[in-house]
Amino acid sequence: MNDGINAVFLRHGHAMTPAESGADSDSRRKLSQRGKEEITSCANKLISIKFNPDLILTSPLVRAMETSKMILSLLNNPCEFLTLEELACQTDPVLLMNAVRPRIINRNFPVIIGHQPLIGALCGYISGSNPIDMHTGAFALVKIDREKLKQNFKSCGKLIDIYNPCPFL
């Protein structure tokens, strides 16, 4: 995994309802126990494929921030960590990629953590396919051609793998 950009697009882990977590809004929902188990499984998979992130970009929503912090801790790999407002739920994939591109262009192993359907739409856009249906805690590994990314991010990558910690949900 050393040519181009090997990007992981990760959907946050399962979250409690606002009532369960005592949150006053959707944006403040916390990870559930199931969500924490999903992210632990995801981190173990990333470790097994020797994926060492050099950047984590995350949505500012609580469940995504908790997911990001778990990934950082479980991978035990200090790297740059940035919150990106554009990763919060309702952004157009093109606008999101315009925000993401300058941050990943010189990276080798970025992790982008967000929400469905946006994260799946972004993966589909980059890999030239339909949006990818991603369950909570799932990730897609996409190999991005750095030169193509510099010019046009549509279809600049190839979907390598999808990992779903709960394949029967």
PDB file of N, CA and C in Angstrom, residues 27-100:
ATOM      1  N   SER A  27     -26.789  16.094  16.745  1.00  0.00           N
ATOM      2  CA  SER A  27     -25.340  16.303  16.653  1.00  0.00           C
ATOM      3  C   SER A  27     -24.588  15.920  17.928  1.00  0.00           C
ATOM      4  N   ARG A  28     -25.297  15.783  19.038  1.00  0.00           N
ATOM      5  CA  ARG A  28     -24.658  15.464  20.318  1.00  0.00           C
ATOM      6  C   ARG A  28     -24.806  13.998  20.726  1.00  0.00           C
ATOM      7  N   ARG A  29     -25.330  13.173  19.810  1.00  0.00           N
ATOM      8  CA  ARG A  29     -25.484  11.756  20.123  1.00  0.00           C
ATOM      9  C   ARG A  29     -24.118  11.095  20.308  1.00  0.00           C
ATOM     10  N   LYS A  30     -24.036  10.214  21.299  1.00  0.00           N
ATOM     11  CA  LYS A  30     -22.783   9.519  21.619  1.00  0.00           C
ATOM     12  C   LYS A  30     -22.807   8.102  21.063  1.00  0.00           C
ATOM     13  N   LEU A  31     -21.619   7.511  20.951  1.00  0.00           N
ATOM     14  CA  LEU A  31     -21.525   6.122  20.528  1.00  0.00           C
ATOM     15  C   LEU A  31     -22.191   5.210  21.551  1.00  0.00           C
ATOM     16  N   SER A  32     -22.859   4.199  21.051  1.00  0.00           N
ATOM     17  CA  SER A  32     -23.427   3.165  21.919  1.00  0.00           C
ATOM     18  C   SER A  32     -22.339   2.125  22.193  1.00  0.00           C
ATOM     19  N   GLN A  33     -22.632   1.182  23.065  1.00  0.00           N
ATOM     20  CA  GLN A  33     -21.680   0.084  23.306  1.00  0.00           C
ATOM     21  C   GLN A  33     -21.431  -0.675  22.006  1.00  0.00           C
ATOM     22  N   ARG A  34     -22.507  -0.915  21.247  1.00  0.00           N
ATOM     23  CA  ARG A  34     -22.354  -1.582  19.948  1.00  0.00           C
ATOM     24  C   ARG A  34     -21.422  -0.772  19.042  1.00  0.00           C
ATOM     25  N   GLY A  35     -21.590   0.553  19.034  1.00  0.00           N
ATOM     26  CA  GLY A  35     -20.742   1.416  18.216  1.00  0.00           C
ATOM     27  C   GLY A  35     -19.278   1.322  18.610  1.00  0.00           C
ATOM     28  N   LYS A  36     -19.018   1.258  19.907  1.00  0.00           N
ATOM     29  CA  LYS A  36     -17.635   1.121  20.390  1.00  0.00           C
ATOM     30  C   LYS A  36     -17.048  -0.218  19.962  1.00  0.00           C
ATOM     31  N   GLU A  37     -17.871  -1.263  19.985  1.00  0.00           N
ATOM     32  CA  GLU A  37     -17.408  -2.581  19.531  1.00  0.00           C
ATOM     33  C   GLU A  37     -17.136  -2.573  18.028  1.00  0.00           C
ATOM     34  N   GLU A  38     -17.985  -1.882  17.259  1.00  0.00           N
ATOM     35  CA  GLU A  38     -17.766  -1.774  15.813  1.00  0.00           C
ATOM     36  C   GLU A  38     -16.433  -1.091  15.517  1.00  0.00           C
ATOM     37  N   ILE A  39     -16.153  -0.012  16.226  1.00  0.00           N
ATOM     38  CA  ILE A  39     -14.919   0.738  15.968  1.00  0.00           C
ATOM     39  C   ILE A  39     -13.698  -0.044  16.440  1.00  0.00           C
ATOM     40  N   THR A  40     -13.823  -0.796  17.507  1.00  0.00           N
ATOM     41  CA  THR A  40     -12.725  -1.672  17.935  1.00  0.00           C
ATOM     42  C   THR A  40     -12.447  -2.711  16.856  1.00  0.00           C
ATOM     43  N   SER A  41     -13.488  -3.298  16.295  1.00  0.00           N
ATOM     44  CA  SER A  41     -13.339  -4.271  15.212  1.00  0.00           C
ATOM     45  C   SER A  41     -12.697  -3.624  13.986  1.00  0.00           C
ATOM     46  N   CYS A  42     -13.143  -2.428  13.665  1.00  0.00           N
ATOM     47  CA  CYS A  42     -12.589  -1.668  12.540  1.00  0.00           C
ATOM     48  C   CYS A  42     -11.100  -1.399  12.758  1.00  0.00           C
ATOM     49  N   ALA A  43     -10.737  -0.951  13.935  1.00  0.00           N
ATOM     50  CA  ALA A  43      -9.328  -0.672  14.247  1.00  0.00           C
ATOM     51  C   ALA A  43      -8.493  -1.940  14.140  1.00  0.00           C
ATOM     52  N   ASN A  44      -9.030  -3.057  14.622  1.00  0.00           N
ATOM     53  CA  ASN A  44      -8.302  -4.331  14.516  1.00  0.00           C
ATOM     54  C   ASN A  44      -8.078  -4.711  13.060  1.00  0.00           C
ATOM     55  N   LYS A  45      -9.061  -4.459  12.218  1.00  0.00           N
ATOM     56  CA  LYS A  45      -8.906  -4.744  10.783  1.00  0.00           C
ATOM     57  C   LYS A  45      -7.821  -3.845  10.186  1.00  0.00           C
ATOM     58  N   LEU A  46      -7.836  -2.566  10.537  1.00  0.00           N
ATOM     59  CA  LEU A  46      -6.810  -1.648  10.026  1.00  0.00           C
ATOM     60  C   LEU A  46      -5.415  -2.075  10.481  1.00  0.00           C
ATOM     61  N   ILE A  47      -5.305  -2.536  11.717  1.00  0.00           N
ATOM     62  CA  ILE A  47      -4.024  -3.037  12.221  1.00  0.00           C
ATOM     63  C   ILE A  47      -3.597  -4.257  11.421  1.00  0.00           C
ATOM     64  N   SER A  48      -4.544  -5.152  11.125  1.00  0.00           N
ATOM     65  CA  SER A  48      -4.210  -6.390  10.405  1.00  0.00           C
ATOM     66  C   SER A  48      -3.717  -6.128   8.985  1.00  0.00           C
ATOM     67  N   ILE A  49      -4.141  -5.014   8.378  1.00  0.00           N
ATOM     68  CA  ILE A  49      -3.657  -4.693   7.027  1.00  0.00           C
ATOM     69  C   ILE A  49      -2.507  -3.678   7.071  1.00  0.00           C
ATOM     70  N   LYS A  50      -2.004  -3.450   8.286  1.00  0.00           N
ATOM     71  CA  LYS A  50      -0.863  -2.550   8.506  1.00  0.00           C
ATOM     72  C   LYS A  50      -1.124  -1.128   7.993  1.00  0.00           C
ATOM     73  N   PHE A  51      -2.315  -0.645   8.261  1.00  0.00           N
ATOM     74  CA  PHE A  51      -2.701   0.706   7.872  1.00  0.00           C
ATOM     75  C   PHE A  51      -2.346   1.655   9.008  1.00  0.00           C
ATOM     76  N   ASN A  52      -1.403   2.553   8.747  1.00  0.00           N
ATOM     77  CA  ASN A  52      -0.955   3.527   9.751  1.00  0.00           C
ATOM     78  C   ASN A  52      -1.300   4.931   9.277  1.00  0.00           C
ATOM     79  N   PRO A  53      -2.394   5.495   9.762  1.00  0.00           N
ATOM     80  CA  PRO A  53      -2.825   6.799   9.259  1.00  0.00           C
ATOM     81  C   PRO A  53      -1.814   7.907   9.523  1.00  0.00           C
ATOM     82  N   ASP A  54      -1.737   8.822   8.548  1.00  0.00           N
ATOM     83  CA  ASP A  54      -0.911  10.011   8.741  1.00  0.00           C
ATOM     84  C   ASP A  54      -1.780  11.260   8.893  1.00  0.00           C
ATOM     85  N   LEU A  55      -3.097  11.069   8.816  1.00  0.00           N
ATOM     86  CA  LEU A  55      -4.045  12.169   8.995  1.00  0.00           C
ATOM     87  C   LEU A  55      -5.419  11.575   9.286  1.00  0.00           C
ATOM     88  N   ILE A  56      -6.129  12.180  10.218  1.00  0.00           N
ATOM     89  CA  ILE A  56      -7.531  11.841  10.438  1.00  0.00           C
ATOM     90  C   ILE A  56      -8.337  13.118  10.264  1.00  0.00           C
ATOM     91  N   LEU A  57      -9.288  13.071   9.327  1.00  0.00           N
ATOM     92  CA  LEU A  57     -10.240  14.157   9.130  1.00  0.00           C
ATOM     93  C   LEU A  57     -11.575  13.666   9.663  1.00  0.00           C
ATOM     94  N   THR A  58     -12.239  14.457  10.475  1.00  0.00           N
ATOM     95  CA  THR A  58     -13.488  13.996  11.071  1.00  0.00           C
ATOM     96  C   THR A  58     -14.570  15.066  11.082  1.00  0.00           C
ATOM     97  N   SER A  59     -15.780  14.593  11.072  1.00  0.00           N
ATOM     98  CA  SER A  59     -16.949  15.443  11.276  1.00  0.00           C
ATOM     99  C   SER A  59     -16.910  15.974  12.712  1.00  0.00           C
ATOM    100  N   PRO A  60     -17.474  17.150  12.943  1.00  0.00           N
ATOM    101  CA  PRO A  60     -17.506  17.686  14.306  1.00  0.00           C
ATOM    102  C   PRO A  60     -18.606  17.086  15.184  1.00  0.00           C
ATOM    103  N   LEU A  61     -19.489  16.260  14.623  1.00  0.00           N
ATOM    104  CA  LEU A  61     -20.556  15.669  15.426  1.00  0.00           C
ATOM    105  C   LEU A  61     -19.962  14.716  16.456  1.00  0.00           C
ATOM    106  N   VAL A  62     -20.567  14.659  17.631  1.00  0.00           N
ATOM    107  CA  VAL A  62     -20.013  13.920  18.769  1.00  0.00           C
ATOM    108  C   VAL A  62     -19.694  12.470  18.419  1.00  0.00           C
ATOM    109  N   ARG A  63     -20.607  11.756  17.757  1.00  0.00           N
ATOM    110  CA  ARG A  63     -20.374  10.337  17.456  1.00  0.00           C
ATOM    111  C   ARG A  63     -19.173  10.139  16.529  1.00  0.00           C
ATOM    112  N   ALA A  64     -18.950  11.074  15.623  1.00  0.00           N
ATOM    113  CA  ALA A  64     -17.782  10.993  14.734  1.00  0.00           C
ATOM    114  C   ALA A  64     -16.501  11.341  15.496  1.00  0.00           C
ATOM    115  N   MET A  65     -16.578  12.339  16.365  1.00  0.00           N
ATOM    116  CA  MET A  65     -15.408  12.705  17.173  1.00  0.00           C
ATOM    117  C   MET A  65     -15.001  11.546  18.077  1.00  0.00           C
ATOM    118  N   GLU A  66     -15.982  10.884  18.696  1.00  0.00           N
ATOM    119  CA  GLU A  66     -15.679   9.729  19.544  1.00  0.00           C
ATOM    120  C   GLU A  66     -15.059   8.602  18.718  1.00  0.00           C
ATOM    121  N   THR A  67     -15.584   8.393  17.518  1.00  0.00           N
ATOM    122  CA  THR A  67     -15.020   7.380  16.616  1.00  0.00           C
ATOM    123  C   THR A  67     -13.566   7.714  16.309  1.00  0.00           C
ATOM    124  N   SER A  68     -13.301   8.965  15.984  1.00  0.00           N
ATOM    125  CA  SER A  68     -11.944   9.413  15.654  1.00  0.00           C
ATOM    126  C   SER A  68     -10.976   9.191  16.804  1.00  0.00           C
ATOM    127  N   LYS A  69     -11.406   9.550  17.983  1.00  0.00           N
ATOM    128  CA  LYS A  69     -10.540   9.401  19.155  1.00  0.00           C
ATOM    129  C   LYS A  69     -10.264   7.933  19.454  1.00  0.00           C
ATOM    130  N   MET A  70     -11.265   7.080  19.240  1.00  0.00           N
ATOM    131  CA  MET A  70     -11.048   5.639  19.437  1.00  0.00           C
ATOM    132  C   MET A  70     -10.038   5.106  18.425  1.00  0.00           C
ATOM    133  N   ILE A  71     -10.177   5.516  17.167  1.00  0.00           N
ATOM    134  CA  ILE A  71      -9.243   5.061  16.123  1.00  0.00           C
ATOM    135  C   ILE A  71      -7.826   5.496  16.477  1.00  0.00           C
ATOM    136  N   LEU A  72      -7.665   6.752  16.859  1.00  0.00           N
ATOM    137  CA  LEU A  72      -6.339   7.255  17.255  1.00  0.00           C
ATOM    138  C   LEU A  72      -5.752   6.435  18.397  1.00  0.00           C
ATOM    139  N   SER A  73      -6.552   6.173  19.400  1.00  0.00           N
ATOM    140  CA  SER A  73      -6.095   5.444  20.577  1.00  0.00           C
ATOM    141  C   SER A  73      -5.792   3.978  20.262  1.00  0.00           C
ATOM    142  N   LEU A  74      -6.710   3.312  19.565  1.00  0.00           N
ATOM    143  CA  LEU A  74      -6.548   1.879  19.299  1.00  0.00           C
ATOM    144  C   LEU A  74      -5.414   1.585  18.320  1.00  0.00           C
ATOM    145  N   LEU A  75      -5.210   2.473  17.356  1.00  0.00           N
ATOM    146  CA  LEU A  75      -4.113   2.258  16.405  1.00  0.00           C
ATOM    147  C   LEU A  75      -2.775   2.664  17.004  1.00  0.00           C
ATOM    148  N   ASN A  76      -2.826   3.424  18.091  1.00  0.00           N
ATOM    149  CA  ASN A  76      -1.605   3.843  18.779  1.00  0.00           C
ATOM    150  C   ASN A  76      -0.590   4.418  17.794  1.00  0.00           C
ATOM    151  N   ASN A  77      -1.100   5.286  16.930  1.00  0.00           N
ATOM    152  CA  ASN A  77      -0.277   5.875  15.884  1.00  0.00           C
ATOM    153  C   ASN A  77      -0.554   7.377  15.850  1.00  0.00           C
ATOM    154  N   PRO A  78       0.270   8.163  16.554  1.00  0.00           N
ATOM    155  CA  PRO A  78       0.019   9.599  16.578  1.00  0.00           C
ATOM    156  C   PRO A  78       0.058  10.179  15.160  1.00  0.00           C
ATOM    157  N   CYS A  79      -0.956  10.944  14.832  1.00  0.00           N
ATOM    158  CA  CYS A  79      -0.984  11.591  13.525  1.00  0.00           C
ATOM    159  C   CYS A  79      -1.786  12.883  13.650  1.00  0.00           C
ATOM    160  N   GLU A  80      -1.734  13.673  12.599  1.00  0.00           N
ATOM    161  CA  GLU A  80      -2.494  14.920  12.601  1.00  0.00           C
ATOM    162  C   GLU A  80      -3.987  14.608  12.632  1.00  0.00           C
ATOM    163  N   PHE A  81      -4.723  15.427  13.351  1.00  0.00           N
ATOM    164  CA  PHE A  81      -6.156  15.224  13.566  1.00  0.00           C
ATOM    165  C   PHE A  81      -6.855  16.549  13.293  1.00  0.00           C
ATOM    166  N   LEU A  82      -7.767  16.571  12.314  1.00  0.00           N
ATOM    167  CA  LEU A  82      -8.472  17.806  11.973  1.00  0.00           C
ATOM    168  C   LEU A  82      -9.976  17.579  11.935  1.00  0.00           C
ATOM    169  N   THR A  83     -10.717  18.547  12.430  1.00  0.00           N
ATOM    170  CA  THR A  83     -12.170  18.524  12.331  1.00  0.00           C
ATOM    171  C   THR A  83     -12.563  19.345  11.112  1.00  0.00           C
ATOM    172  N   LEU A  84     -13.445  18.777  10.300  1.00  0.00           N
ATOM    173  CA  LEU A  84     -13.882  19.440   9.077  1.00  0.00           C
ATOM    174  C   LEU A  84     -15.394  19.599   9.110  1.00  0.00           C
ATOM    175  N   GLU A  85     -15.854  20.809   9.156  1.00  0.00           N
ATOM    176  CA  GLU A  85     -17.291  21.113   9.187  1.00  0.00           C
ATOM    177  C   GLU A  85     -18.007  20.459   8.001  1.00  0.00           C
ATOM    178  N   GLU A  86     -17.342  20.401   6.855  1.00  0.00           N
ATOM    179  CA  GLU A  86     -17.959  19.840   5.647  1.00  0.00           C
ATOM    180  C   GLU A  86     -18.301  18.360   5.782  1.00  0.00           C
ATOM    181  N   LEU A  87     -17.701  17.666   6.746  1.00  0.00           N
ATOM    182  CA  LEU A  87     -18.001  16.248   6.951  1.00  0.00           C
ATOM    183  C   LEU A  87     -19.274  16.026   7.769  1.00  0.00           C
ATOM    184  N   ALA A  88     -19.883  17.088   8.250  1.00  0.00           N
ATOM    185  CA  ALA A  88     -21.132  16.968   9.011  1.00  0.00           C
ATOM    186  C   ALA A  88     -22.296  16.814   8.038  1.00  0.00           C
ATOM    187  N   CYS A  89     -22.825  15.671   8.013  1.00  0.00           N
ATOM    188  CA  CYS A  89     -24.043  15.209   7.323  1.00  0.00           C
ATOM    189  C   CYS A  89     -24.473  15.799   5.981  1.00  0.00           C
ATOM    190  N   GLN A  90     -24.814  17.045   5.873  1.00  0.00           N
ATOM    191  CA  GLN A  90     -25.564  17.537   4.716  1.00  0.00           C
ATOM    192  C   GLN A  90     -24.742  18.322   3.694  1.00  0.00           C
ATOM    193  N   THR A  91     -23.579  17.863   3.356  1.00  0.00           N
ATOM    194  CA  THR A  91     -22.744  18.552   2.382  1.00  0.00           C
ATOM    195  C   THR A  91     -22.791  17.802   1.065  1.00  0.00           C
ATOM    196  N   ASP A  92     -22.712  18.512  -0.030  1.00  0.00           N
ATOM    197  CA  ASP A  92     -22.622  17.910  -1.353  1.00  0.00           C
ATOM    198  C   ASP A  92     -21.254  17.233  -1.486  1.00  0.00           C
ATOM    199  N   PRO A  93     -21.180  16.024  -2.093  1.00  0.00           N
ATOM    200  CA  PRO A  93     -19.886  15.340  -2.222  1.00  0.00           C
ATOM    201  C   PRO A  93     -18.813  16.168  -2.935  1.00  0.00           C
ATOM    202  N   VAL A  94     -19.212  16.973  -3.915  1.00  0.00           N
ATOM    203  CA  VAL A  94     -18.234  17.802  -4.633  1.00  0.00           C
ATOM    204  C   VAL A  94     -17.670  18.876  -3.699  1.00  0.00           C
ATOM    205  N   LEU A  95     -18.534  19.527  -2.934  1.00  0.00           N
ATOM    206  CA  LEU A  95     -18.063  20.536  -1.973  1.00  0.00           C
ATOM    207  C   LEU A  95     -17.177  19.895  -0.914  1.00  0.00           C
ATOM    208  N   LEU A  96     -17.576  18.703  -0.476  1.00  0.00           N
ATOM    209  CA  LEU A  96     -16.775  17.990   0.518  1.00  0.00           C
ATOM    210  C   LEU A  96     -15.396  17.667  -0.044  1.00  0.00           C
ATOM    211  N   MET A  97     -15.360  17.160  -1.265  1.00  0.00           N
ATOM    212  CA  MET A  97     -14.068  16.795  -1.845  1.00  0.00           C
ATOM    213  C   MET A  97     -13.187  18.021  -2.049  1.00  0.00           C
ATOM    214  N   ASN A  98     -13.792  19.162  -2.358  1.00  0.00           N
ATOM    215  CA  ASN A  98     -13.007  20.398  -2.470  1.00  0.00           C
ATOM    216  C   ASN A  98     -12.361  20.767  -1.137  1.00  0.00           C
ATOM    217  N   ALA A  99     -13.014  20.415  -0.035  1.00  0.00           N
ATOM    218  CA  ALA A  99     -12.446  20.671   1.296  1.00  0.00           C
ATOM    219  C   ALA A  99     -11.418  19.610   1.675  1.00  0.00           C
ATOM    220  N   VAL A 100     -11.659  18.368   1.256  1.00  0.00           N
ATOM    221  CA  VAL A 100     -10.780  17.251   1.616  1.00  0.00           C
ATOM    222  C   VAL A 100      -9.506  17.225   0.768  1.00  0.00           C
TER     223      VAL A 100
END
